[in-house]
Amino acid sequence: AQSVSQHNHHVILSEAASLELGCNYSYGGTVNLFWYVQYPGQHLQLLLKYFSGDPLVKGIKGFEAEFIKSKFSFNLRKPSVQWSDTAEYFCAVSGTGANNLFFGTGTRLTVIP
Amino acid sequence: GAGVSQSPRYKVTKRGQDVALRCDPISGHVSLYWYRQALGQGPEFLTYFNYEAQQDKSGLPNDRFSAERPEGSISTLTIQRTEQRDSAMYRCASSHSSYNSPLHFGNGTRLTVT
């Protein structure tokens, strides 16, 4: 069965600190991988996606993620966080060619100015 | 352009009542998805449509839940005889195509069953 694990429930960082949020998935087949972000009071927005090709993908606002197939992981990184990155981050997976997503439970990021 | 629009934004209803939640997708988007998100959890897939055809309803928790998209645009998620455990955020999303196309989410409807 498909599942997505996000091990960090709440992460607190100071501005300029580096960020890495873990995501591991279980899925029977080839996958598409996503990170979505939800800023306070807003809807879920796509941060970045991996369909195929270069396993290091770059998204908006300086975020990037690396697909490591052997580890079933798709960790999200940012070298230097800002206060405005305070949000909830969701990792998601779908089967290749499918669109319906399976989400992790989310990681709440709080950045302290 | 306009994003995915959901209404109402908040709905409070008494146990046993029926509710209808509406989703207006981005114009021209082929696929429409419904998700439910309980507090502290990620969104959970309920069902999705390509045009007016319901392609997958495997995530609907029981037969009190149904969805339709009769003209391939606006969709309604109906919950009959609501129960307290139905309280959650209900999220709608649409995508440009049915294949490898990112989902665009609406703001959701917060349903509270008292």
mmCIF file of C-alpha atoms in Angstrom:
data_model
loop_
_atom_site.group_PDB
_atom_site.id
_atom_site.type_symbol
_atom_site.label_atom_id
_atom_site.label_comp_id
_atom_site.label_asym_id
_atom_site.label_seq_id
_atom_site.Cartn_x
_atom_site.Cartn_y
_atom_site.Cartn_z
ATOM 1 C CA ALA A 1 0.000 0.000 0.000
ATOM 2 C CA GLN A 2 1.127 3.521 -0.663
ATOM 3 C CA SER A 3 2.220 5.743 2.195
ATOM 4 C CA VAL A 4 4.291 8.815 2.877
ATOM 5 C CA SER A 5 6.205 9.402 6.099
ATOM 6 C CA GLN A 6 7.309 12.775 7.353
ATOM 7 C CA HIS A 7 9.208 12.197 10.543
ATOM 8 C CA ASN A 8 9.518 15.796 11.694
ATOM 9 C CA HIS A 9 6.213 17.099 13.004
ATOM 10 C CA HIS A 10 7.418 20.521 14.084
ATOM 11 C CA VAL A 11 10.719 22.174 13.271
ATOM 12 C CA ILE A 12 11.840 25.465 14.799
ATOM 13 C CA LEU A 13 14.742 27.344 13.225
ATOM 14 C CA SER A 14 16.309 30.757 13.435
ATOM 15 C CA GLU A 15 16.532 32.862 10.326
ATOM 16 C CA ALA A 16 19.481 31.980 8.084
ATOM 17 C CA ALA A 17 19.654 28.435 9.411
ATOM 18 C CA SER A 18 19.691 25.592 6.926
ATOM 19 C CA LEU A 19 16.634 23.395 6.538
ATOM 20 C CA GLU A 20 16.153 19.754 5.701
ATOM 21 C CA LEU A 21 12.767 18.090 6.018
ATOM 22 C CA GLY A 22 12.604 14.340 5.645
ATOM 23 C CA CYS A 23 10.184 12.451 3.438
ATOM 24 C CA ASN A 24 10.086 8.714 2.804
ATOM 25 C CA TYR A 25 7.516 6.951 0.705
ATOM 26 C CA SER A 26 6.228 3.491 0.013
ATOM 27 C CA TYR A 27 4.655 2.887 -3.371
ATOM 28 C CA GLY A 28 4.409 -0.120 -5.647
ATOM 29 C CA GLY A 29 5.776 1.239 -8.900
ATOM 30 C CA THR A 30 7.413 4.309 -10.374
ATOM 31 C CA VAL A 31 6.444 7.533 -8.749
ATOM 32 C CA ASN A 32 6.001 11.249 -9.083
ATOM 33 C CA LEU A 33 6.986 13.198 -5.976
ATOM 34 C CA PHE A 34 5.872 16.573 -4.715
ATOM 35 C CA TRP A 35 6.297 19.058 -1.944
ATOM 36 C CA TYR A 36 3.378 21.346 -1.177
ATOM 37 C CA VAL A 37 3.424 24.278 1.217
ATOM 38 C CA GLN A 38 0.588 25.882 3.136
ATOM 39 C CA TYR A 39 1.275 29.360 4.474
ATOM 40 C CA PRO A 40 -0.901 30.521 7.370
ATOM 41 C CA GLY A 41 -4.418 31.223 6.156
ATOM 42 C CA GLN A 42 -3.685 30.184 2.589
ATOM 43 C CA HIS A 43 -4.321 27.176 0.404
ATOM 44 C CA LEU A 44 -1.898 24.403 -0.451
ATOM 45 C CA GLN A 45 0.601 25.493 -3.085
ATOM 46 C CA LEU A 46 3.032 23.457 -5.123
ATOM 47 C CA LEU A 47 6.628 24.057 -4.055
ATOM 48 C CA LEU A 48 8.353 21.630 -6.403
ATOM 49 C CA LYS A 49 7.861 18.338 -8.185
ATOM 50 C CA TYR A 50 9.816 15.393 -9.533
ATOM 51 C CA PHE A 51 8.556 13.411 -12.503
ATOM 52 C CA SER A 52 11.744 12.074 -14.095
ATOM 53 C CA GLY A 53 15.280 13.058 -15.066
ATOM 54 C CA ASP A 54 17.641 14.925 -12.759
ATOM 55 C CA PRO A 55 16.901 13.699 -9.243
ATOM 56 C CA LEU A 56 17.795 17.111 -7.807
ATOM 57 C CA VAL A 57 14.874 19.413 -8.439
ATOM 58 C CA LYS A 58 14.662 23.089 -7.721
ATOM 59 C CA GLY A 59 11.464 24.825 -6.771
ATOM 60 C CA ILE A 60 10.264 28.253 -5.880
ATOM 61 C CA LYS A 61 11.746 30.466 -3.173
ATOM 62 C CA GLY A 62 15.114 28.730 -3.115
ATOM 63 C CA PHE A 63 13.831 25.295 -2.127
ATOM 64 C CA GLU A 64 15.202 22.103 -3.605
ATOM 65 C CA ALA A 65 14.640 18.401 -3.099
ATOM 66 C CA GLU A 66 16.582 15.295 -3.976
ATOM 67 C CA PHE A 67 15.019 12.028 -5.053
ATOM 68 C CA ILE A 68 17.082 9.090 -3.802
ATOM 69 C CA LYS A 69 15.449 6.012 -5.253
ATOM 70 C CA SER A 70 17.472 3.536 -3.223
ATOM 71 C CA LYS A 71 16.312 5.174 -0.015
ATOM 72 C CA PHE A 72 12.732 5.891 -1.146
ATOM 73 C CA SER A 73 13.329 9.444 -0.025
ATOM 74 C CA PHE A 74 12.579 12.937 -1.291
ATOM 75 C CA ASN A 75 13.956 15.328 1.312
ATOM 76 C CA LEU A 76 13.328 19.049 1.075
ATOM 77 C CA ARG A 77 16.191 21.490 1.622
ATOM 78 C CA LYS A 78 16.854 25.179 1.776
ATOM 79 C CA PRO A 79 20.280 26.601 2.615
ATOM 80 C CA SER A 80 19.045 29.667 4.485
ATOM 81 C CA VAL A 81 15.483 30.022 5.766
ATOM 82 C CA GLN A 82 13.571 33.253 6.184
ATOM 83 C CA TRP A 83 10.817 34.220 8.566
ATOM 84 C CA SER A 84 8.413 34.125 5.615
ATOM 85 C CA ASP A 85 9.085 30.384 5.206
ATOM 86 C CA THR A 86 7.004 29.737 8.321
ATOM 87 C CA ALA A 87 4.370 27.327 7.040
ATOM 88 C CA GLU A 88 3.297 23.703 6.938
ATOM 89 C CA TYR A 89 5.058 21.502 4.410
ATOM 90 C CA PHE A 90 3.552 18.367 2.911
ATOM 91 C CA CYS A 91 5.316 15.684 0.942
ATOM 92 C CA ALA A 92 3.164 13.738 -1.531
ATOM 93 C CA VAL A 93 3.479 10.880 -3.990
ATOM 94 C CA SER A 94 1.500 9.692 -6.968
ATOM 95 C CA GLY A 95 1.991 6.862 -9.397
ATOM 96 C CA THR A 96 3.623 7.807 -12.680
ATOM 97 C CA GLY A 97 0.899 8.963 -15.023
ATOM 98 C CA ALA A 98 -1.590 9.370 -12.195
ATOM 99 C CA ASN A 99 -2.541 12.584 -10.539
ATOM 100 C CA ASN A 100 -4.246 11.597 -7.302
ATOM 101 C CA LEU A 101 -1.827 12.271 -4.514
ATOM 102 C CA PHE A 102 -1.052 10.521 -1.260
ATOM 103 C CA PHE A 103 0.166 12.967 1.356
ATOM 104 C CA GLY A 104 2.303 12.754 4.432
ATOM 105 C CA THR A 105 1.084 14.171 7.721
ATOM 106 C CA GLY A 106 2.995 17.404 7.229
ATOM 107 C CA THR A 107 5.811 19.232 8.995
ATOM 108 C CA ARG A 108 5.180 22.557 10.621
ATOM 109 C CA LEU A 109 8.117 24.916 10.221
ATOM 110 C CA THR A 110 8.479 27.925 12.481
ATOM 111 C CA VAL A 111 11.241 30.378 11.645
ATOM 112 C CA ILE A 112 12.209 32.762 14.414
ATOM 113 C CA PRO A 113 13.377 36.203 13.275
ATOM 114 C CA GLY B 1 -6.658 34.126 -13.374
ATOM 115 C CA ALA B 2 -9.103 32.814 -10.791
ATOM 116 C CA GLY B 3 -8.035 29.853 -8.737
ATOM 117 C CA VAL B 4 -10.066 26.967 -7.392
ATOM 118 C CA SER B 5 -13.040 28.300 -5.477
ATOM 119 C CA GLN B 6 -14.793 26.398 -2.696
ATOM 120 C CA SER B 7 -17.939 27.290 -0.844
ATOM 121 C CA PRO B 8 -18.930 27.681 1.832
ATOM 122 C CA ARG B 9 -15.664 28.504 3.563
ATOM 123 C CA TYR B 10 -17.086 27.330 6.890
ATOM 124 C CA LYS B 11 -20.059 25.081 7.567
ATOM 125 C CA VAL B 12 -21.460 24.167 10.952
ATOM 126 C CA THR B 13 -24.210 21.585 10.945
ATOM 127 C CA LYS B 14 -26.009 19.393 13.412
ATOM 128 C CA ARG B 15 -25.457 15.671 13.458
ATOM 129 C CA GLY B 16 -27.853 13.900 11.118
ATOM 130 C CA GLN B 17 -28.180 16.752 8.643
ATOM 131 C CA ASP B 18 -27.044 16.543 5.037
ATOM 132 C CA VAL B 19 -24.437 18.954 3.690
ATOM 133 C CA ALA B 20 -23.323 19.857 0.192
ATOM 134 C CA LEU B 21 -19.902 21.307 -0.461
ATOM 135 C CA ARG B 22 -19.176 23.040 -3.719
ATOM 136 C CA CYS B 23 -16.024 23.278 -5.790
ATOM 137 C CA ASP B 24 -15.512 25.493 -8.816
ATOM 138 C CA PRO B 25 -12.253 24.446 -10.516
ATOM 139 C CA ILE B 26 -9.929 26.529 -12.616
ATOM 140 C CA SER B 27 -11.535 27.084 -15.986
ATOM 141 C CA GLY B 28 -10.502 24.462 -18.512
ATOM 142 C CA HIS B 29 -9.068 22.048 -15.985
ATOM 143 C CA VAL B 30 -9.923 18.506 -16.903
ATOM 144 C CA SER B 31 -9.487 16.788 -13.578
ATOM 145 C CA LEU B 32 -11.029 17.565 -10.220
ATOM 146 C CA TYR B 33 -10.139 15.998 -6.875
ATOM 147 C CA TRP B 34 -11.635 15.931 -3.419
ATOM 148 C CA TYR B 35 -9.543 15.491 -0.302
ATOM 149 C CA ARG B 36 -10.346 15.483 3.393
ATOM 150 C CA GLN B 37 -7.908 16.718 6.005
ATOM 151 C CA ALA B 38 -8.358 16.020 9.686
ATOM 152 C CA LEU B 39 -6.563 18.126 12.247
ATOM 153 C CA GLY B 40 -2.880 17.261 12.409
ATOM 154 C CA GLN B 41 -3.038 15.034 9.353
ATOM 155 C CA GLY B 42 -2.231 15.373 5.704
ATOM 156 C CA PRO B 43 -4.934 15.550 3.063
ATOM 157 C CA GLU B 44 -6.581 12.177 2.430
ATOM 158 C CA PHE B 45 -7.779 11.342 -1.078
ATOM 159 C CA LEU B 46 -11.533 10.875 -1.467
ATOM 160 C CA THR B 47 -12.404 10.833 -5.153
ATOM 161 C CA TYR B 48 -11.582 12.353 -8.506
ATOM 162 C CA PHE B 49 -13.162 13.142 -11.866
ATOM 163 C CA ASN B 50 -11.937 13.491 -15.396
ATOM 164 C CA TYR B 51 -14.468 15.764 -17.055
ATOM 165 C CA GLU B 52 -17.820 14.507 -15.748
ATOM 166 C CA ALA B 53 -16.722 10.927 -15.204
ATOM 167 C CA GLN B 54 -15.909 9.801 -11.704
ATOM 168 C CA GLN B 55 -12.691 7.865 -12.194
ATOM 169 C CA ASP B 56 -11.923 6.752 -8.689
ATOM 170 C CA LYS B 57 -14.076 6.873 -5.588
ATOM 171 C CA SER B 58 -12.065 4.439 -3.555
ATOM 172 C CA GLY B 59 -11.302 7.037 -0.894
ATOM 173 C CA LEU B 60 -14.911 7.790 -0.010
ATOM 174 C CA PRO B 61 -15.213 6.428 3.538
ATOM 175 C CA ASN B 62 -18.755 5.042 3.272
ATOM 176 C CA ASP B 63 -21.971 5.346 1.298
ATOM 177 C CA ARG B 64 -23.005 8.544 3.086
ATOM 178 C CA PHE B 65 -20.427 10.309 0.946
ATOM 179 C CA SER B 66 -21.033 10.991 -2.725
ATOM 180 C CA ALA B 67 -19.753 13.395 -5.341
ATOM 181 C CA GLU B 68 -20.810 14.545 -8.750
ATOM 182 C CA ARG B 69 -19.569 16.752 -11.543
ATOM 183 C CA PRO B 70 -22.476 16.631 -13.989
ATOM 184 C CA GLU B 71 -21.190 19.091 -16.598
ATOM 185 C CA GLY B 72 -17.499 18.512 -16.172
ATOM 186 C CA SER B 73 -16.927 21.751 -14.317
ATOM 187 C CA ILE B 74 -18.414 22.488 -10.882
ATOM 188 C CA SER B 75 -18.462 19.595 -8.461
ATOM 189 C CA THR B 76 -20.491 18.915 -5.344
ATOM 190 C CA LEU B 77 -19.463 16.658 -2.487
ATOM 191 C CA THR B 78 -22.480 15.567 -0.473
ATOM 192 C CA ILE B 79 -22.416 14.038 2.973
ATOM 193 C CA GLN B 80 -25.698 12.558 4.156
ATOM 194 C CA ARG B 81 -26.675 12.070 7.787
ATOM 195 C CA THR B 82 -23.537 13.774 9.025
ATOM 196 C CA GLU B 83 -21.680 12.455 12.047
ATOM 197 C CA GLN B 84 -19.215 14.189 14.332
ATOM 198 C CA ARG B 85 -16.343 12.182 12.857
ATOM 199 C CA ASP B 86 -17.048 13.874 9.499
ATOM 200 C CA SER B 87 -15.713 17.155 10.931
ATOM 201 C CA ALA B 88 -12.646 18.114 8.901
ATOM 202 C CA MET B 89 -11.328 20.434 6.236
ATOM 203 C CA TYR B 90 -12.571 19.356 2.820
ATOM 204 C CA ARG B 91 -10.228 20.370 0.031
ATOM 205 C CA CYS B 92 -10.860 20.477 -3.676
ATOM 206 C CA ALA B 93 -8.150 20.577 -6.321
ATOM 207 C CA SER B 94 -8.072 20.683 -10.095
ATOM 208 C CA SER B 95 -5.438 19.925 -12.699
ATOM 209 C CA HIS B 96 -4.987 20.897 -16.309
ATOM 210 C CA SER B 97 -4.842 17.334 -17.552
ATOM 211 C CA SER B 98 -5.255 13.869 -16.161
ATOM 212 C CA TYR B 99 -1.625 12.942 -16.700
ATOM 213 C CA ASN B 100 1.391 14.192 -14.742
ATOM 214 C CA SER B 101 -0.197 17.537 -14.066
ATOM 215 C CA PRO B 102 0.214 19.320 -10.715
ATOM 216 C CA LEU B 103 -2.838 19.897 -8.562
ATOM 217 C CA HIS B 104 -4.086 23.380 -7.742
ATOM 218 C CA PHE B 105 -5.943 23.530 -4.459
ATOM 219 C CA GLY B 106 -8.757 25.721 -3.212
ATOM 220 C CA ASN B 107 -8.960 27.220 0.268
ATOM 221 C CA GLY B 108 -11.110 24.393 1.529
ATOM 222 C CA THR B 109 -14.377 24.127 3.450
ATOM 223 C CA ARG B 110 -14.099 23.678 7.196
ATOM 224 C CA LEU B 111 -16.960 21.398 8.225
ATOM 225 C CA THR B 112 -17.943 21.128 11.866
ATOM 226 C CA VAL B 113 -20.625 18.660 12.899
ATOM 227 C CA THR B 114 -22.064 19.325 16.342
#
